[in-house]
PDB file of C-alpha atoms and ligand atoms in Angstrom:
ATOM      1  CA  UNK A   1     104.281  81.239 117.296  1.00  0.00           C
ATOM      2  CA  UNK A   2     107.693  81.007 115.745  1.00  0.00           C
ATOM      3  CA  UNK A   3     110.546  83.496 116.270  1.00  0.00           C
ATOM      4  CA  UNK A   4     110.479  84.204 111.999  1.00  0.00           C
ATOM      5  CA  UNK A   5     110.436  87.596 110.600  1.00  0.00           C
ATOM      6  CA  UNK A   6     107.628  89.246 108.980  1.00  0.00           C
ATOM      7  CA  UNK A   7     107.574  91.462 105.879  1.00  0.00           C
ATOM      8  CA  UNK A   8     104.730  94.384 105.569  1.00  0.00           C
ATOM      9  CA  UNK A   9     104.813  96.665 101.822  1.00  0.00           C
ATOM     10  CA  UNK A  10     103.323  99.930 102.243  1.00  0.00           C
ATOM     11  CA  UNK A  11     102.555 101.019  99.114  1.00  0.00           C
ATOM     12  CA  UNK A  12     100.307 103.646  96.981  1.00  0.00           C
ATOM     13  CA  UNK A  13     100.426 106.562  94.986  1.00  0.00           C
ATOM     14  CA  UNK A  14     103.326 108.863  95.018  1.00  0.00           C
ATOM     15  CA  UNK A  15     102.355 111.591  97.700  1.00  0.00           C
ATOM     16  CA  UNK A  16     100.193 109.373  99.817  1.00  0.00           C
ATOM     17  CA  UNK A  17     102.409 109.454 102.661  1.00  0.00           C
ATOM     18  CA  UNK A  18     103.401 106.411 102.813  1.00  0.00           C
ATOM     19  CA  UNK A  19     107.172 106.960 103.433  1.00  0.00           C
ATOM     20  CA  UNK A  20     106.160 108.925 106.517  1.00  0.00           C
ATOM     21  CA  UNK A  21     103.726 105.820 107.444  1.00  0.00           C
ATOM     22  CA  UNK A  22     106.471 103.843 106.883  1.00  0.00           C
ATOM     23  CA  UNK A  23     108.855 105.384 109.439  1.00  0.00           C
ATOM     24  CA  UNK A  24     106.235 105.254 111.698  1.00  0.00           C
ATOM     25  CA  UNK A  25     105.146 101.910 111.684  1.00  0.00           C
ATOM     26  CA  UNK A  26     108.336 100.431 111.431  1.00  0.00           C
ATOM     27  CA  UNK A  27     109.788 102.479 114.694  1.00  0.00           C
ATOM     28  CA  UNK A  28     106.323 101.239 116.704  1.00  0.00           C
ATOM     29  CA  UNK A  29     107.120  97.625 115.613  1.00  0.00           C
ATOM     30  CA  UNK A  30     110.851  98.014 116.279  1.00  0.00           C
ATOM     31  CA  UNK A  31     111.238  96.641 112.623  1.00  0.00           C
ATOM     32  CA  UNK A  32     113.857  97.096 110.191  1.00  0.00           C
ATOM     33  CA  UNK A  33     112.656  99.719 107.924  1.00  0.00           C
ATOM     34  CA  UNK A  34     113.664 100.165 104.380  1.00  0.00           C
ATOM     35  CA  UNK A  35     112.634 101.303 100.528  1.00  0.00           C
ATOM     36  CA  UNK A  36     112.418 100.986  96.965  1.00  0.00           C
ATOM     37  CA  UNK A  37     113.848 101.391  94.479  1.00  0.00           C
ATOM     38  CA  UNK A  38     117.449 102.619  95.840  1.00  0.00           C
ATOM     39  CA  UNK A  39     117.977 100.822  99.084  1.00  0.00           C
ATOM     40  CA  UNK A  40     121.413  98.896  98.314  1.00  0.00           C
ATOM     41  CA  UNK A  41     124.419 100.515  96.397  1.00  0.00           C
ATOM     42  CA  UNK A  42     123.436  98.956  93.293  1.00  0.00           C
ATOM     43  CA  UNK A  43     120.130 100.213  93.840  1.00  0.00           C
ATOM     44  CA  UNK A  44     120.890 103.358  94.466  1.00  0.00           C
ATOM     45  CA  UNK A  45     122.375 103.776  90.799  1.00  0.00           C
ATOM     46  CA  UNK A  46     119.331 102.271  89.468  1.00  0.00           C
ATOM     47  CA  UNK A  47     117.236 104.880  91.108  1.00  0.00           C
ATOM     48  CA  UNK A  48     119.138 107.728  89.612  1.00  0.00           C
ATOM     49  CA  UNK A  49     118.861 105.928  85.969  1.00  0.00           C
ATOM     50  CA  UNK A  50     114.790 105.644  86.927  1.00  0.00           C
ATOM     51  CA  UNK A  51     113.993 108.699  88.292  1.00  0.00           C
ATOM     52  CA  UNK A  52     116.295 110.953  86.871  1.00  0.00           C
ATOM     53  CA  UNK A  53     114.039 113.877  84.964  1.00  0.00           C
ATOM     54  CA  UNK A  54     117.125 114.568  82.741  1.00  0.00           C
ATOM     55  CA  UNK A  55     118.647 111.366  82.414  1.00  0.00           C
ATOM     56  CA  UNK A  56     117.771 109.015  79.300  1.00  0.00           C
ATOM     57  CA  UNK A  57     114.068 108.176  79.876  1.00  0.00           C
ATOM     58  CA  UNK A  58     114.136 104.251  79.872  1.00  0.00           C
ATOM     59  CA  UNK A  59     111.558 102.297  77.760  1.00  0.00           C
ATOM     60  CA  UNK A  60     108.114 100.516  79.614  1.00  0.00           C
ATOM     61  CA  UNK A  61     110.151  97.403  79.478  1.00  0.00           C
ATOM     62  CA  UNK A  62     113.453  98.774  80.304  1.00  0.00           C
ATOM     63  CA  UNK A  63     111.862 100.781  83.271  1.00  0.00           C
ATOM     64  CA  UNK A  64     109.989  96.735  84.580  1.00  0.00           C
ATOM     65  CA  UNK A  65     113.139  95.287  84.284  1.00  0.00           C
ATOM     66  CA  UNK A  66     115.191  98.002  86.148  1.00  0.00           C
ATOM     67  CA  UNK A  67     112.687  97.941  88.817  1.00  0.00           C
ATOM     68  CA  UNK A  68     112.857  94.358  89.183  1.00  0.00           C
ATOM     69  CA  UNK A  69     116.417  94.665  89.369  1.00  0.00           C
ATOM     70  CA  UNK A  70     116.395  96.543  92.235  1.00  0.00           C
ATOM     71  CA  UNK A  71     114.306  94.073  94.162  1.00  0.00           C
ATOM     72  CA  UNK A  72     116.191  91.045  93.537  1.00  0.00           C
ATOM     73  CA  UNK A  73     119.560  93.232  94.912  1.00  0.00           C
ATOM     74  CA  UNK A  74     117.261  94.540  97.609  1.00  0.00           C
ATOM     75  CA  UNK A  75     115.599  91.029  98.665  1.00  0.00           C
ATOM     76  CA  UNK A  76     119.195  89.430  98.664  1.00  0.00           C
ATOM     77  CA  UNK A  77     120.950  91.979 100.093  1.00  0.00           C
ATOM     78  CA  UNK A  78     118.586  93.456 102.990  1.00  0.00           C
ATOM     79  CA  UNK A  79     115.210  91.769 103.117  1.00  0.00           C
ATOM     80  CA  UNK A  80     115.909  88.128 103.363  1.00  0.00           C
ATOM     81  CA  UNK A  81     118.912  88.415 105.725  1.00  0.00           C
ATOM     82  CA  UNK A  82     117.142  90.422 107.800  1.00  0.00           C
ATOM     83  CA  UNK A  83     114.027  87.917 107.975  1.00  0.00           C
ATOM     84  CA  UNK A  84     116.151  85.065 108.231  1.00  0.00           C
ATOM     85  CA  UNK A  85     117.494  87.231 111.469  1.00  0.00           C
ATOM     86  CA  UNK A  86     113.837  86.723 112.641  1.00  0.00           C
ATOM     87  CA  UNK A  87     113.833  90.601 112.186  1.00  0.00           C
ATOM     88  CA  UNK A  88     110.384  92.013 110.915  1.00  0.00           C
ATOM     89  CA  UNK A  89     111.094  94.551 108.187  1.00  0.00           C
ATOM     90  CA  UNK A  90     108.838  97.034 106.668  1.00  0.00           C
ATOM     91  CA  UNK A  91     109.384  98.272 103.300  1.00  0.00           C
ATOM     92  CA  UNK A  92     108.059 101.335 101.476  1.00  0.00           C
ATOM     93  CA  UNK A  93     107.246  99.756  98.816  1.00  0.00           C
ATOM     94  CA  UNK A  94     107.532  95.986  96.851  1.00  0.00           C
ATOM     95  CA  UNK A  95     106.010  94.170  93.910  1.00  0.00           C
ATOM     96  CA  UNK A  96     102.351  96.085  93.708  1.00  0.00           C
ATOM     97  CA  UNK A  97     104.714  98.963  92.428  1.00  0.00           C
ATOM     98  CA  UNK A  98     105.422  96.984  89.549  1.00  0.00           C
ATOM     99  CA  UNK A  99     101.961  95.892  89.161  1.00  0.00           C
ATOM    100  CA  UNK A 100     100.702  98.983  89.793  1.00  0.00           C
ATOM    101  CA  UNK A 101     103.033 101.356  88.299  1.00  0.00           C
ATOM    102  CA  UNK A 102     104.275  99.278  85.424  1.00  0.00           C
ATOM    103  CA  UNK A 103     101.257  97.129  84.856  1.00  0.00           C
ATOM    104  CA  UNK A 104      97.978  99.612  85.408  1.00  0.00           C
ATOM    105  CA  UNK A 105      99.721 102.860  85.100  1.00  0.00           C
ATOM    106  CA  UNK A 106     101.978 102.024  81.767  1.00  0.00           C
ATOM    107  CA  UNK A 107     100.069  99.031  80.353  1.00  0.00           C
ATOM    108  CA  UNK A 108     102.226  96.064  80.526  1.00  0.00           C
ATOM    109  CA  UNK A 109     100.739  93.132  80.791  1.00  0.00           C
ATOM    110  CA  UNK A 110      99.944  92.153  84.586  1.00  0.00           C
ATOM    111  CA  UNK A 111     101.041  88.430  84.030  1.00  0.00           C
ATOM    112  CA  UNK A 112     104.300  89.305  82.456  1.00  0.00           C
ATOM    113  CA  UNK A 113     104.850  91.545  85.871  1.00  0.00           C
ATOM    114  CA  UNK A 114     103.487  88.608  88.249  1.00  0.00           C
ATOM    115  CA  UNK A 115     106.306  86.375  86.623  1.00  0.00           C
ATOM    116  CA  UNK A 116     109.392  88.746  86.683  1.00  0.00           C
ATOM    117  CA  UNK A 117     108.297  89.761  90.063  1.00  0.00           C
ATOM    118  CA  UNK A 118     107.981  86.398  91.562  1.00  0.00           C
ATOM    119  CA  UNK A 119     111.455  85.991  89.404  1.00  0.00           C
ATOM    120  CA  UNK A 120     113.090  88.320  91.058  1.00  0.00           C
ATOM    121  CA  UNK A 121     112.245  88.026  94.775  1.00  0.00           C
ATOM    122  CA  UNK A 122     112.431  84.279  94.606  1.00  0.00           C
ATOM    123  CA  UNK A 123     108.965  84.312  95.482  1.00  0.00           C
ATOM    124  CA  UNK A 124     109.016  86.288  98.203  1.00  0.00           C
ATOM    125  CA  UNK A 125     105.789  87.303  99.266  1.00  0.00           C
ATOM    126  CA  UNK A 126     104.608  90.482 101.696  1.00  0.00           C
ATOM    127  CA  UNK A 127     102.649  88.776 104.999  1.00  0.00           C
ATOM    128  CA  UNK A 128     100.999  92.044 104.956  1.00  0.00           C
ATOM    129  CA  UNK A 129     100.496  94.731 102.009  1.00  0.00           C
ATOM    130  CA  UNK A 130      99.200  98.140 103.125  1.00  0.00           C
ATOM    131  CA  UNK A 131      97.635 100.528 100.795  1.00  0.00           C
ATOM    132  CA  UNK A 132      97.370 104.137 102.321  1.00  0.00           C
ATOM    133  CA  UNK A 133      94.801 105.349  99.276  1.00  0.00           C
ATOM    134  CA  UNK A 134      94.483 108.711  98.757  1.00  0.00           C
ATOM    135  CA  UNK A 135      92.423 110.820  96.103  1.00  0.00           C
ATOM    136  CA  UNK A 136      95.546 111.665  93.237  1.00  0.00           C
ATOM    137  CA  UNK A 137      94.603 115.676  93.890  1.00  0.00           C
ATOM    138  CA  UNK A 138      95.315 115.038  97.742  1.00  0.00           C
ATOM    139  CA  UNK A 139      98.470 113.369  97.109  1.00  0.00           C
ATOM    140  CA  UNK A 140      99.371 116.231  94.546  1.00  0.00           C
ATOM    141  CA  UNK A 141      98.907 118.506  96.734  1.00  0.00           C
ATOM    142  CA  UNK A 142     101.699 116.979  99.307  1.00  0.00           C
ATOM    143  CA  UNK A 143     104.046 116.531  96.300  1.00  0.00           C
ATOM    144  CA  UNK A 144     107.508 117.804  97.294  1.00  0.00           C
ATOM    145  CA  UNK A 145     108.990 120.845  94.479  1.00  0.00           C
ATOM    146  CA  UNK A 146     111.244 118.612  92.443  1.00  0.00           C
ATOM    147  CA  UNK A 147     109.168 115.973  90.996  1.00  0.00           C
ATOM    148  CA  UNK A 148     110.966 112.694  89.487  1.00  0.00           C
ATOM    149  CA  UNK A 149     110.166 111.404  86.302  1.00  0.00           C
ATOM    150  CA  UNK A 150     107.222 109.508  87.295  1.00  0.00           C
ATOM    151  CA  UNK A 151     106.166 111.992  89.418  1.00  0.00           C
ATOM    152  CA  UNK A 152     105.778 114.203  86.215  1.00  0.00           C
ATOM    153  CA  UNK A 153     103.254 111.946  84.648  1.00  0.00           C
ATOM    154  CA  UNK A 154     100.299 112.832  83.836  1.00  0.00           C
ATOM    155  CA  UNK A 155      96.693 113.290  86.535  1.00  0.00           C
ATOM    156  CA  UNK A 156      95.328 109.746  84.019  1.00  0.00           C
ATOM    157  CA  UNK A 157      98.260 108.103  85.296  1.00  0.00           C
ATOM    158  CA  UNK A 158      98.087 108.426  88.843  1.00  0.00           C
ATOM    159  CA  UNK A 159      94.491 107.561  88.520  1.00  0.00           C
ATOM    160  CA  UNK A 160      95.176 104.165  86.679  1.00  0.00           C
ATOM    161  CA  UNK A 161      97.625 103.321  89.233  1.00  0.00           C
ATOM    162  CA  UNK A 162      95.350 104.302  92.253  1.00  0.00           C
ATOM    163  CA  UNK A 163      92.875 102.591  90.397  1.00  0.00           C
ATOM    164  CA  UNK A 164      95.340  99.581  89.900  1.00  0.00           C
ATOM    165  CA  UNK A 165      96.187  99.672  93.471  1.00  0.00           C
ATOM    166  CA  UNK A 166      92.696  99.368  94.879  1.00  0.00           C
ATOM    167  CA  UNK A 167      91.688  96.480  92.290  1.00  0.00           C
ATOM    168  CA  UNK A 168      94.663  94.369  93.280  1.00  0.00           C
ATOM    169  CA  UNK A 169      93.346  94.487  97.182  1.00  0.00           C
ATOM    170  CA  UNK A 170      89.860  93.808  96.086  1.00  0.00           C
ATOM    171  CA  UNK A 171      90.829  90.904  94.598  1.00  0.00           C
ATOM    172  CA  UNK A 172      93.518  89.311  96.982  1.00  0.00           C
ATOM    173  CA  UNK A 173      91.525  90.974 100.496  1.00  0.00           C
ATOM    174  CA  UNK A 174      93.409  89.038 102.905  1.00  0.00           C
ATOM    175  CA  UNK A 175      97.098  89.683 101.380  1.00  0.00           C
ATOM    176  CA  UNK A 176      95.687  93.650 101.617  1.00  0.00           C
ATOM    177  CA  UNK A 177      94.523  96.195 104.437  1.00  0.00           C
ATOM    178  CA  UNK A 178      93.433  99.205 102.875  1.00  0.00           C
ATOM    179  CA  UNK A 179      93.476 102.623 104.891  1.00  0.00           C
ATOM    180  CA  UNK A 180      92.487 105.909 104.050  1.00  0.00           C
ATOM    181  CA  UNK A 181      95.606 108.249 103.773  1.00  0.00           C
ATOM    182  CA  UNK A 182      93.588 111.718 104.223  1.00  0.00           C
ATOM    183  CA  UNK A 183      93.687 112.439 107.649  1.00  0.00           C
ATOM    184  CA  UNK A 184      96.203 113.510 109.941  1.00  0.00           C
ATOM    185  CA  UNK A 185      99.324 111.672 110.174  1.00  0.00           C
ATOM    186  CA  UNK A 186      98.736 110.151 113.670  1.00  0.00           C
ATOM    187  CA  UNK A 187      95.185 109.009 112.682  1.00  0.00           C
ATOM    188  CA  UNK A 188      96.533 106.897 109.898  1.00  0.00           C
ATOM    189  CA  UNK A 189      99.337 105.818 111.290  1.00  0.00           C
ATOM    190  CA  UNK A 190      96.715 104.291 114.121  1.00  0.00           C
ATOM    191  CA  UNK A 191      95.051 102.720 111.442  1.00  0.00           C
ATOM    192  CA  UNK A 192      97.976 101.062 109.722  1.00  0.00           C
ATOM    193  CA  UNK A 193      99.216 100.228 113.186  1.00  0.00           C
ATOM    194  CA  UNK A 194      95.451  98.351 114.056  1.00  0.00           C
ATOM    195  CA  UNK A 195      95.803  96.662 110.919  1.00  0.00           C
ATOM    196  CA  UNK A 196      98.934  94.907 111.013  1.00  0.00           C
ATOM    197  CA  UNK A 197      98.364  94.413 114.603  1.00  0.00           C
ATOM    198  CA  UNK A 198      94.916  92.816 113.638  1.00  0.00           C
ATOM    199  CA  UNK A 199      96.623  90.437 111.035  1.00  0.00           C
ATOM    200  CA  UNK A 200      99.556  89.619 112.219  1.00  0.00           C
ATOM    201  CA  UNK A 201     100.020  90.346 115.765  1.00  0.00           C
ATOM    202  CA  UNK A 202     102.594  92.419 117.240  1.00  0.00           C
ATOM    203  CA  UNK A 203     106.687  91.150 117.041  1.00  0.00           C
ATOM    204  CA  UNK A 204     107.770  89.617 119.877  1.00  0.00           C
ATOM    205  CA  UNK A 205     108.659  92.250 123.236  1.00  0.00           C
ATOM    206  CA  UNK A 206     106.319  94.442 120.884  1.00  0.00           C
ATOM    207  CA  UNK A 207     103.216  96.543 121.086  1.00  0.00           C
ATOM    208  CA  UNK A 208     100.739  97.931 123.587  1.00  0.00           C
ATOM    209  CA  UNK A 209      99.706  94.233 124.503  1.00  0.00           C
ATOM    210  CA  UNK A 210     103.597  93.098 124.664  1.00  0.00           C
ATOM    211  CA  UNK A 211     103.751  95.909 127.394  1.00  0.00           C
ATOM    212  CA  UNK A 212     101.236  95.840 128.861  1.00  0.00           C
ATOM    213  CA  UNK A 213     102.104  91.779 129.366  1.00  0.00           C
ATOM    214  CA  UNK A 214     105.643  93.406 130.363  1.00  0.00           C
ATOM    215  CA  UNK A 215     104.314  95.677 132.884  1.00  0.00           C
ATOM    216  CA  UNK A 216     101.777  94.374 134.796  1.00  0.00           C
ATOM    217  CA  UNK A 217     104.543  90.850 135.240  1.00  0.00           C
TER     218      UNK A 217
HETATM  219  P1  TYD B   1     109.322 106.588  95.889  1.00  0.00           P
HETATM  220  O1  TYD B   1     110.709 106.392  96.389  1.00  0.00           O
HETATM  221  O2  TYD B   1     108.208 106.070  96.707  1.00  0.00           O
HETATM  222  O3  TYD B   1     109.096 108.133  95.590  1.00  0.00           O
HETATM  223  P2  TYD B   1     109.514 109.361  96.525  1.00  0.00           P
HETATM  224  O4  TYD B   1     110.927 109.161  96.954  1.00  0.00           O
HETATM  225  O5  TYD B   1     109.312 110.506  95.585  1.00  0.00           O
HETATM  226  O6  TYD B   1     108.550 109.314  97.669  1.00  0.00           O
HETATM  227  O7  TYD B   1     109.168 105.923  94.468  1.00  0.00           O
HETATM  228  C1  TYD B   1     109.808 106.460  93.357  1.00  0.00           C
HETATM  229  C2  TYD B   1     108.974 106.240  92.138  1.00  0.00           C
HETATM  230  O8  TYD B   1     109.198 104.927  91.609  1.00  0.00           O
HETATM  231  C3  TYD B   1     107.491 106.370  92.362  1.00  0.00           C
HETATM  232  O9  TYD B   1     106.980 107.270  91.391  1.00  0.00           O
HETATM  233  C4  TYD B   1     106.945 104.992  92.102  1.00  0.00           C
HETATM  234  C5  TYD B   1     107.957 104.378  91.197  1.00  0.00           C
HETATM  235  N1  TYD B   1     108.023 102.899  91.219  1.00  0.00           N
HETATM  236  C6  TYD B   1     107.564 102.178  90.136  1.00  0.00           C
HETATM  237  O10 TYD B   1     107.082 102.751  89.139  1.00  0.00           O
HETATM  238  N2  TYD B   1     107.646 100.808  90.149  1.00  0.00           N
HETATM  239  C7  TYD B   1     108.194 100.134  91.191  1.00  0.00           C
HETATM  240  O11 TYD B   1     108.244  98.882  91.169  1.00  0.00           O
HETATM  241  C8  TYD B   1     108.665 100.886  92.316  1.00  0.00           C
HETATM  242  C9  TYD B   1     109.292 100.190  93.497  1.00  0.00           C
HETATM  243  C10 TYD B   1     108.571 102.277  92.292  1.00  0.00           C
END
């Protein structure tokens, strides 16, 4: 084993619970835990000019590109420093947004996406993508009162990009865990928590085996 950091995107449709997930998985794993879009300064403006219901809506292109943005700032500023630090660092979301969002749920092409992702993060690549899938009317249902602008999109879009999600871990299966989001939050979260345990282990000083190891020495 080396001492590098690992990087796990939990992703899906908005409502899912994956922020919650997030938070969860990250404070079992003693991870750094962070978000897109809006986790830097920079980022943080972007958001607003994204999500903003009242702002200037930005065009499909405009909207990639902004997103995109936001990664590079967030993979140079936060993600890579804190994997170089040997830290492992969980992230509500990465680049299946994009391919998701942008690619199934708007129509842009998917290859176009692949490139400006890969563009953008230098290539960096999730060791673990987690897809809490939920039905869109569950997730709908959890929707907070003041829905963003994507958020206001129509049912057909949250479909394509559920859709969208569930095709892109059918076709890369060992890049993907996919785990039903419907139940209560501490069943999930066990689920997420099995999975990246299966895949990748647990860090180092982590996780039930790490104490049990720690206890019974
Ligand atoms: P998120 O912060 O998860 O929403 P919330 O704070 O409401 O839980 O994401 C904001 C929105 O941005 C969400 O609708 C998904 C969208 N998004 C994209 O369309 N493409 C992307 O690449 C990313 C990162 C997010």
């Amino acid at each position: 084993m080396t001492a590098a950091g690992r990087l796990i995107a939990i992703e899906g449709i908005d409502g899912c619970g994956k922020s919650t997930q997030a938070r969860v998985l990250a404070e079992a794993l003693g991870a750094v835990l962070t978000h897109e879009p809006g986790a830097t300064a920079l980022g943080r403006s972007l958001r607003g000019l994204l999500l903003d219901p009242d702002g200037d809506a930005p065009s499909e292109r405009a909207e990639a590109l902004l997103m995109a943005a936001d990664r590079a700032q967030h993979v140079a500023g936060v993600i890579r420093p804190a994997l170089r630090a040997g830290r492992w660092v969980v992230t509500d979301r990465y680049s299946a947004s994009t391919l998701a969002y942008q690619g199934y749920g708007r129509g842009l092409p998917l290859e176009d996406l692949r490139r400006l992702v890969a563009w953008a993060t230098e290539e960096l690549t999730p060791d673990l993508q987690v897809l809490v899938d939920v039905d869109p009317a569950v997730a709908r249902g959890r929707a907070g009162t003041a829905p963003d602008r994507l958020e206001r999109l129509d049912a057909s879009f949250h479909d394509r990009v559920r859709q969208g999600y569930l095709a892109l871990a059918d076709a890369e299966p060992d890049r993907w865990a996919v785990v039903d989001g419907a139940g209560a939050v501490e069943v999930v979260a066990s689920a997420v928590r099995g999975a990246v345990e299966r895949r990748l282990g647990a860090p180092a000083g982590q996780g039930v085996r790490g104490d049990e190891a720690a206890a019974g020495s």
